Amino acid sequence: MSSQPTWDAVDAYFSEQLVGYDPVLEGATAAADEAGLPKIAVAPNQGKLLHLLALTQGAKRILEVGTLGGYSAIWLARALPEDGTLLTLELDPRHAEVARRNLAAAGLAGTAEVRVGRAADSLAELVEQGVEPFDLVFIDADKPSNPEYFRRALQLTRPGSLIIVDNVVRGGAVADAASTDPAVVGTRALHDLIAAEPRVDATSVQTVGSKGYDGFTLARVRG
């Protein structure tokens, strides 16, 4: 049986068993809800996946495109060593303020920086500044801009870095070549780009759960 109630129950089971109750993360979710932010943050088990990927990567520098209320940023920043840093980019100043408060409540204000502005502009500035490469990039922002975000991520990473792009399945619509939905068009353009890009190895994984039917793409920059 495959249904939303079943997916929700399975997510709840695994989250209870393998993630557990975390008052900081619960508080971040509550603060985002109280501020009226969209309910589109990653699920707890997905947040822990990001955390484990960052730990496995041994990441010291993480870049996130799309902050929202800071829920995924907390998961990622917690994987950093004491001298690690996370930079997260957010368009909406109100969202950024919620995220800053949540990161401070998590004890991560000195680790994570929330930068406000168009992500495309912020990424271009980082490239122009020649910043130290990032070990992991998590892209979870406006989907029509995914190809641009991915191109910039390639300029801001090194051989061995990971690039993760969320929400790529679009409820299955990504397989529809005739779709005119800008999010689907952008996601298909992203995968056209990745397929033709010799600098990365990549795969995409479908997921079901409390956030519905979706998935993510994982790319590793070649050595």
PDB file of C-alpha atoms in Angstrom:
ATOM      1  CA  MET A   1       0.000   0.000   0.000  1.00  0.00           C
ATOM      2  CA  SER A   2       1.404   3.380  -1.018  1.00  0.00           C
ATOM      3  CA  SER A   3      -0.423   6.415   0.286  1.00  0.00           C
ATOM      4  CA  GLN A   4       0.357   9.679   2.013  1.00  0.00           C
ATOM      5  CA  PRO A   5      -0.836   8.404   5.427  1.00  0.00           C
ATOM      6  CA  THR A   6       1.455   5.386   5.065  1.00  0.00           C
ATOM      7  CA  TRP A   7       4.383   7.567   4.030  1.00  0.00           C
ATOM      8  CA  ASP A   8       3.767   9.851   7.008  1.00  0.00           C
ATOM      9  CA  ALA A   9       3.633   6.887   9.395  1.00  0.00           C
ATOM     10  CA  VAL A  10       6.860   5.397   8.069  1.00  0.00           C
ATOM     11  CA  ASP A  11       8.653   8.740   8.291  1.00  0.00           C
ATOM     12  CA  ALA A  12       7.394   9.150  11.857  1.00  0.00           C
ATOM     13  CA  TYR A  13       8.601   5.656  12.756  1.00  0.00           C
ATOM     14  CA  PHE A  14      12.101   6.112  11.361  1.00  0.00           C
ATOM     15  CA  SER A  15      12.390   9.611  12.787  1.00  0.00           C
ATOM     16  CA  GLU A  16      11.408   8.341  16.229  1.00  0.00           C
ATOM     17  CA  GLN A  17      13.773   5.376  16.023  1.00  0.00           C
ATOM     18  CA  LEU A  18      16.809   6.965  14.371  1.00  0.00           C
ATOM     19  CA  VAL A  19      16.523  10.729  14.787  1.00  0.00           C
ATOM     20  CA  GLY A  20      14.777  11.176  18.105  1.00  0.00           C
ATOM     21  CA  TYR A  21      13.367  14.234  19.814  1.00  0.00           C
ATOM     22  CA  ASP A  22      15.511  17.344  19.548  1.00  0.00           C
ATOM     23  CA  PRO A  23      14.188  20.433  21.366  1.00  0.00           C
ATOM     24  CA  VAL A  24      16.354  22.793  19.324  1.00  0.00           C
ATOM     25  CA  LEU A  25      15.087  21.482  16.001  1.00  0.00           C
ATOM     26  CA  GLU A  26      11.519  21.322  17.302  1.00  0.00           C
ATOM     27  CA  GLY A  27      11.902  24.926  18.414  1.00  0.00           C
ATOM     28  CA  ALA A  28      13.206  25.947  14.995  1.00  0.00           C
ATOM     29  CA  THR A  29      10.185  24.349  13.342  1.00  0.00           C
ATOM     30  CA  ALA A  30       7.813  26.031  15.779  1.00  0.00           C
ATOM     31  CA  ALA A  31       9.444  29.422  15.246  1.00  0.00           C
ATOM     32  CA  ALA A  32       9.152  29.062  11.474  1.00  0.00           C
ATOM     33  CA  ASP A  33       5.492  28.087  11.790  1.00  0.00           C
ATOM     34  CA  GLU A  34       4.764  31.015  14.109  1.00  0.00           C
ATOM     35  CA  ALA A  35       6.372  33.378  11.613  1.00  0.00           C
ATOM     36  CA  GLY A  36       4.175  32.009   8.841  1.00  0.00           C
ATOM     37  CA  LEU A  37       7.023  30.574   6.778  1.00  0.00           C
ATOM     38  CA  PRO A  38       6.102  27.991   4.130  1.00  0.00           C
ATOM     39  CA  LYS A  39       6.097  24.428   5.460  1.00  0.00           C
ATOM     40  CA  ILE A  40       8.732  23.255   2.989  1.00  0.00           C
ATOM     41  CA  ALA A  41      11.752  22.546   5.189  1.00  0.00           C
ATOM     42  CA  VAL A  42      13.308  19.096   4.912  1.00  0.00           C
ATOM     43  CA  ALA A  43      11.854  16.322   7.081  1.00  0.00           C
ATOM     44  CA  PRO A  44      13.820  15.215  10.183  1.00  0.00           C
ATOM     45  CA  ASN A  45      15.107  12.025   8.556  1.00  0.00           C
ATOM     46  CA  GLN A  46      16.155  14.003   5.484  1.00  0.00           C
ATOM     47  CA  GLY A  47      17.870  16.550   7.718  1.00  0.00           C
ATOM     48  CA  LYS A  48      19.828  13.756   9.346  1.00  0.00           C
ATOM     49  CA  LEU A  49      20.800  12.453   5.912  1.00  0.00           C
ATOM     50  CA  LEU A  50      22.325  15.857   5.136  1.00  0.00           C
ATOM     51  CA  HIS A  51      24.090  15.754   8.499  1.00  0.00           C
ATOM     52  CA  LEU A  52      25.526  12.295   7.839  1.00  0.00           C
ATOM     53  CA  LEU A  53      26.633  13.234   4.328  1.00  0.00           C
ATOM     54  CA  ALA A  54      28.460  16.273   5.697  1.00  0.00           C
ATOM     55  CA  LEU A  55      30.105  14.144   8.406  1.00  0.00           C
ATOM     56  CA  THR A  56      31.088  11.456   5.906  1.00  0.00           C
ATOM     57  CA  GLN A  57      32.493  14.144   3.638  1.00  0.00           C
ATOM     58  CA  GLY A  58      34.531  15.592   6.515  1.00  0.00           C
ATOM     59  CA  ALA A  59      33.209  18.970   5.439  1.00  0.00           C
ATOM     60  CA  LYS A  60      34.779  22.084   6.926  1.00  0.00           C
ATOM     61  CA  ARG A  61      33.113  24.579   4.581  1.00  0.00           C
ATOM     62  CA  ILE A  62      29.447  24.225   3.612  1.00  0.00           C
ATOM     63  CA  LEU A  63      27.369  26.394   1.287  1.00  0.00           C
ATOM     64  CA  GLU A  64      23.578  26.303   1.345  1.00  0.00           C
ATOM     65  CA  VAL A  65      21.385  27.967  -1.284  1.00  0.00           C
ATOM     66  CA  GLY A  66      17.975  28.579   0.287  1.00  0.00           C
ATOM     67  CA  THR A  67      17.807  29.095   4.049  1.00  0.00           C
ATOM     68  CA  LEU A  68      14.095  29.380   4.895  1.00  0.00           C
ATOM     69  CA  GLY A  69      13.943  29.116   8.715  1.00  0.00           C
ATOM     70  CA  GLY A  70      17.349  27.549   9.153  1.00  0.00           C
ATOM     71  CA  TYR A  71      16.214  23.971   9.861  1.00  0.00           C
ATOM     72  CA  SER A  72      18.507  22.292   7.328  1.00  0.00           C
ATOM     73  CA  ALA A  73      21.271  24.787   8.157  1.00  0.00           C
ATOM     74  CA  ILE A  74      21.222  23.562  11.767  1.00  0.00           C
ATOM     75  CA  TRP A  75      21.570  19.950  10.644  1.00  0.00           C
ATOM     76  CA  LEU A  76      24.464  20.825   8.333  1.00  0.00           C
ATOM     77  CA  ALA A  77      26.267  23.166  10.727  1.00  0.00           C
ATOM     78  CA  ARG A  78      26.151  20.582  13.489  1.00  0.00           C
ATOM     79  CA  ALA A  79      28.291  18.316  11.309  1.00  0.00           C
ATOM     80  CA  LEU A  80      31.108  20.859  11.109  1.00  0.00           C
ATOM     81  CA  PRO A  81      34.289  20.739  13.212  1.00  0.00           C
ATOM     82  CA  GLU A  82      34.992  23.583  15.644  1.00  0.00           C
ATOM     83  CA  ASP A  83      36.778  25.585  12.958  1.00  0.00           C
ATOM     84  CA  GLY A  84      34.166  24.863  10.283  1.00  0.00           C
ATOM     85  CA  THR A  85      31.854  27.407   8.666  1.00  0.00           C
ATOM     86  CA  LEU A  86      28.499  27.399   6.916  1.00  0.00           C
ATOM     87  CA  LEU A  87      27.273  30.125   4.585  1.00  0.00           C
ATOM     88  CA  THR A  88      23.581  30.052   3.743  1.00  0.00           C
ATOM     89  CA  LEU A  89      21.901  32.313   1.183  1.00  0.00           C
ATOM     90  CA  GLU A  90      18.336  33.607   1.556  1.00  0.00           C
ATOM     91  CA  LEU A  91      16.312  36.012  -0.578  1.00  0.00           C
ATOM     92  CA  ASP A  92      13.657  36.983   1.976  1.00  0.00           C
ATOM     93  CA  PRO A  93      14.919  39.189   4.846  1.00  0.00           C
ATOM     94  CA  ARG A  94      12.094  38.003   7.110  1.00  0.00           C
ATOM     95  CA  HIS A  95      13.025  34.370   6.563  1.00  0.00           C
ATOM     96  CA  ALA A  96      16.662  35.253   7.210  1.00  0.00           C
ATOM     97  CA  GLU A  97      15.816  36.817  10.570  1.00  0.00           C
ATOM     98  CA  VAL A  98      13.935  33.713  11.659  1.00  0.00           C
ATOM     99  CA  ALA A  99      16.882  31.585  10.562  1.00  0.00           C
ATOM    100  CA  ARG A 100      19.385  33.746  12.442  1.00  0.00           C
ATOM    101  CA  ARG A 101      17.352  33.425  15.632  1.00  0.00           C
ATOM    102  CA  ASN A 102      17.074  29.671  15.188  1.00  0.00           C
ATOM    103  CA  LEU A 103      20.796  29.295  14.537  1.00  0.00           C
ATOM    104  CA  ALA A 104      21.585  31.407  17.604  1.00  0.00           C
ATOM    105  CA  ALA A 105      19.262  29.258  19.723  1.00  0.00           C
ATOM    106  CA  ALA A 106      21.153  26.216  18.442  1.00  0.00           C
ATOM    107  CA  GLY A 107      24.466  27.753  19.545  1.00  0.00           C
ATOM    108  CA  LEU A 108      25.589  28.149  15.933  1.00  0.00           C
ATOM    109  CA  ALA A 109      25.606  31.928  15.484  1.00  0.00           C
ATOM    110  CA  GLY A 110      29.398  31.918  15.307  1.00  0.00           C
ATOM    111  CA  THR A 111      29.469  29.033  12.835  1.00  0.00           C
ATOM    112  CA  ALA A 112      26.737  29.890  10.345  1.00  0.00           C
ATOM    113  CA  GLU A 113      26.306  33.117   8.370  1.00  0.00           C
ATOM    114  CA  VAL A 114      22.972  33.983   6.750  1.00  0.00           C
ATOM    115  CA  ARG A 115      23.494  36.239   3.744  1.00  0.00           C
ATOM    116  CA  VAL A 116      20.458  38.072   2.324  1.00  0.00           C
ATOM    117  CA  GLY A 117      19.967  38.791  -1.368  1.00  0.00           C
ATOM    118  CA  ARG A 118      19.417  37.093  -4.693  1.00  0.00           C
ATOM    119  CA  ALA A 119      21.331  33.828  -4.547  1.00  0.00           C
ATOM    120  CA  ALA A 120      22.552  34.268  -8.111  1.00  0.00           C
ATOM    121  CA  ASP A 121      24.131  37.589  -7.143  1.00  0.00           C
ATOM    122  CA  SER A 122      25.643  36.247  -3.920  1.00  0.00           C
ATOM    123  CA  LEU A 123      27.100  33.253  -5.739  1.00  0.00           C
ATOM    124  CA  ALA A 124      28.583  35.470  -8.441  1.00  0.00           C
ATOM    125  CA  GLU A 125      30.189  37.620  -5.747  1.00  0.00           C
ATOM    126  CA  LEU A 126      31.707  34.565  -4.085  1.00  0.00           C
ATOM    127  CA  VAL A 127      33.177  33.452  -7.404  1.00  0.00           C
ATOM    128  CA  GLU A 128      34.554  36.940  -8.063  1.00  0.00           C
ATOM    129  CA  GLN A 129      36.097  37.037  -4.583  1.00  0.00           C
ATOM    130  CA  GLY A 130      37.857  33.730  -5.194  1.00  0.00           C
ATOM    131  CA  VAL A 131      36.765  32.281  -1.857  1.00  0.00           C
ATOM    132  CA  GLU A 132      38.165  29.017  -0.549  1.00  0.00           C
ATOM    133  CA  PRO A 133      36.289  26.077  -2.108  1.00  0.00           C
ATOM    134  CA  PHE A 134      33.339  24.542  -0.305  1.00  0.00           C
ATOM    135  CA  ASP A 135      33.349  20.857   0.584  1.00  0.00           C
ATOM    136  CA  LEU A 136      29.577  20.473   0.311  1.00  0.00           C
ATOM    137  CA  VAL A 137      26.862  22.535  -1.371  1.00  0.00           C
ATOM    138  CA  PHE A 138      23.160  22.039  -0.656  1.00  0.00           C
ATOM    139  CA  ILE A 139      20.825  23.660  -3.201  1.00  0.00           C
ATOM    140  CA  ASP A 140      17.212  24.043  -2.069  1.00  0.00           C
ATOM    141  CA  ALA A 141      15.874  27.311  -3.468  1.00  0.00           C
ATOM    142  CA  ASP A 142      13.791  28.459  -6.456  1.00  0.00           C
ATOM    143  CA  LYS A 143      13.814  25.598  -8.946  1.00  0.00           C
ATOM    144  CA  PRO A 144      13.897  27.584 -12.225  1.00  0.00           C
ATOM    145  CA  SER A 145      17.335  28.870 -11.168  1.00  0.00           C
ATOM    146  CA  ASN A 146      18.782  25.417 -10.415  1.00  0.00           C
ATOM    147  CA  PRO A 147      20.987  25.314 -13.535  1.00  0.00           C
ATOM    148  CA  GLU A 148      22.582  28.646 -12.602  1.00  0.00           C
ATOM    149  CA  TYR A 149      23.041  27.564  -9.005  1.00  0.00           C
ATOM    150  CA  PHE A 150      24.681  24.330 -10.100  1.00  0.00           C
ATOM    151  CA  ARG A 151      27.065  26.096 -12.499  1.00  0.00           C
ATOM    152  CA  ARG A 152      28.141  28.431  -9.710  1.00  0.00           C
ATOM    153  CA  ALA A 153      28.464  25.515  -7.284  1.00  0.00           C
ATOM    154  CA  LEU A 154      30.940  23.919  -9.688  1.00  0.00           C
ATOM    155  CA  GLN A 155      32.990  27.117  -9.620  1.00  0.00           C
ATOM    156  CA  LEU A 156      32.927  27.169  -5.836  1.00  0.00           C
ATOM    157  CA  THR A 157      33.906  23.574  -5.115  1.00  0.00           C
ATOM    158  CA  ARG A 158      36.943  21.316  -5.509  1.00  0.00           C
ATOM    159  CA  PRO A 159      37.559  17.745  -6.679  1.00  0.00           C
ATOM    160  CA  GLY A 160      35.830  15.513  -4.163  1.00  0.00           C
ATOM    161  CA  SER A 161      33.199  18.080  -3.123  1.00  0.00           C
ATOM    162  CA  LEU A 162      29.539  17.062  -2.971  1.00  0.00           C
ATOM    163  CA  ILE A 163      26.658  19.016  -4.510  1.00  0.00           C
ATOM    164  CA  ILE A 164      23.135  18.069  -3.399  1.00  0.00           C
ATOM    165  CA  VAL A 165      20.044  19.448  -5.137  1.00  0.00           C
ATOM    166  CA  ASP A 166      16.692  18.917  -3.414  1.00  0.00           C
ATOM    167  CA  ASN A 167      13.143  18.574  -4.783  1.00  0.00           C
ATOM    168  CA  VAL A 168      14.094  17.265  -8.215  1.00  0.00           C
ATOM    169  CA  VAL A 169      11.280  14.743  -8.777  1.00  0.00           C
ATOM    170  CA  ARG A 170       8.420  17.252  -8.562  1.00  0.00           C
ATOM    171  CA  GLY A 171       5.817  14.564  -7.830  1.00  0.00           C
ATOM    172  CA  GLY A 172       6.952  12.688 -10.942  1.00  0.00           C
ATOM    173  CA  ALA A 173       6.522  15.678 -13.250  1.00  0.00           C
ATOM    174  CA  VAL A 174      10.258  15.779 -13.989  1.00  0.00           C
ATOM    175  CA  ALA A 175       9.686  12.929 -16.461  1.00  0.00           C
ATOM    176  CA  ASP A 176       7.241  15.035 -18.483  1.00  0.00           C
ATOM    177  CA  ALA A 177       9.201  16.582 -21.332  1.00  0.00           C
ATOM    178  CA  ALA A 178       6.141  18.610 -22.364  1.00  0.00           C
ATOM    179  CA  SER A 179       5.693  20.306 -18.988  1.00  0.00           C
ATOM    180  CA  THR A 180       5.609  24.091 -18.983  1.00  0.00           C
ATOM    181  CA  ASP A 181       5.859  24.370 -15.188  1.00  0.00           C
ATOM    182  CA  PRO A 182       8.902  26.622 -14.604  1.00  0.00           C
ATOM    183  CA  ALA A 183      10.052  24.432 -11.700  1.00  0.00           C
ATOM    184  CA  VAL A 184       9.955  21.329 -13.882  1.00  0.00           C
ATOM    185  CA  VAL A 185      11.583  23.089 -16.823  1.00  0.00           C
ATOM    186  CA  GLY A 186      14.381  24.316 -14.551  1.00  0.00           C
ATOM    187  CA  THR A 187      14.849  20.882 -13.010  1.00  0.00           C
ATOM    188  CA  ARG A 188      15.035  19.172 -16.401  1.00  0.00           C
ATOM    189  CA  ALA A 189      17.524  21.805 -17.588  1.00  0.00           C
ATOM    190  CA  LEU A 190      19.590  21.086 -14.475  1.00  0.00           C
ATOM    191  CA  HIS A 191      19.785  17.401 -15.336  1.00  0.00           C
ATOM    192  CA  ASP A 192      20.592  18.135 -18.974  1.00  0.00           C
ATOM    193  CA  LEU A 193      23.468  20.220 -17.653  1.00  0.00           C
ATOM    194  CA  ILE A 194      24.660  17.523 -15.248  1.00  0.00           C
ATOM    195  CA  ALA A 195      24.413  14.788 -17.878  1.00  0.00           C
ATOM    196  CA  ALA A 196      26.671  16.770 -20.202  1.00  0.00           C
ATOM    197  CA  GLU A 197      29.100  17.861 -17.466  1.00  0.00           C
ATOM    198  CA  PRO A 198      32.316  15.789 -17.420  1.00  0.00           C
ATOM    199  CA  ARG A 199      33.434  17.286 -14.100  1.00  0.00           C
ATOM    200  CA  VAL A 200      30.850  15.418 -12.006  1.00  0.00           C
ATOM    201  CA  ASP A 201      29.511  11.953 -11.284  1.00  0.00           C
ATOM    202  CA  ALA A 202      25.867  12.066 -10.274  1.00  0.00           C
ATOM    203  CA  THR A 203      22.714  10.141  -9.505  1.00  0.00           C
ATOM    204  CA  SER A 204      19.153  11.000  -8.512  1.00  0.00           C
ATOM    205  CA  VAL A 205      17.050   9.235  -5.886  1.00  0.00           C
ATOM    206  CA  GLN A 206      13.257   9.261  -5.590  1.00  0.00           C
ATOM    207  CA  THR A 207      11.800   9.593  -2.094  1.00  0.00           C
ATOM    208  CA  VAL A 208       8.377   9.352  -0.486  1.00  0.00           C
ATOM    209  CA  GLY A 209       7.485  10.525   2.994  1.00  0.00           C
ATOM    210  CA  SER A 210       5.923  13.282   5.025  1.00  0.00           C
ATOM    211  CA  LYS A 211       6.955  15.775   2.336  1.00  0.00           C
ATOM    212  CA  GLY A 212       5.206  13.783  -0.395  1.00  0.00           C
ATOM    213  CA  TYR A 213       6.725  12.236  -3.510  1.00  0.00           C
ATOM    214  CA  ASP A 214       9.978  13.902  -4.484  1.00  0.00           C
ATOM    215  CA  GLY A 215      13.730  13.229  -4.425  1.00  0.00           C
ATOM    216  CA  PHE A 216      17.214  14.661  -4.666  1.00  0.00           C
ATOM    217  CA  THR A 217      20.240  14.653  -6.941  1.00  0.00           C
ATOM    218  CA  LEU A 218      23.696  13.952  -5.555  1.00  0.00           C
ATOM    219  CA  ALA A 219      26.782  14.929  -7.543  1.00  0.00           C
ATOM    220  CA  ARG A 220      30.457  14.462  -6.706  1.00  0.00           C
ATOM    221  CA  VAL A 221      33.010  16.705  -8.332  1.00  0.00           C
ATOM    222  CA  ARG A 222      35.577  14.559 -10.112  1.00  0.00           C
ATOM    223  CA  GLY A 223      39.192  14.462  -8.993  1.00  0.00           C
TER     224      GLY A 223
END
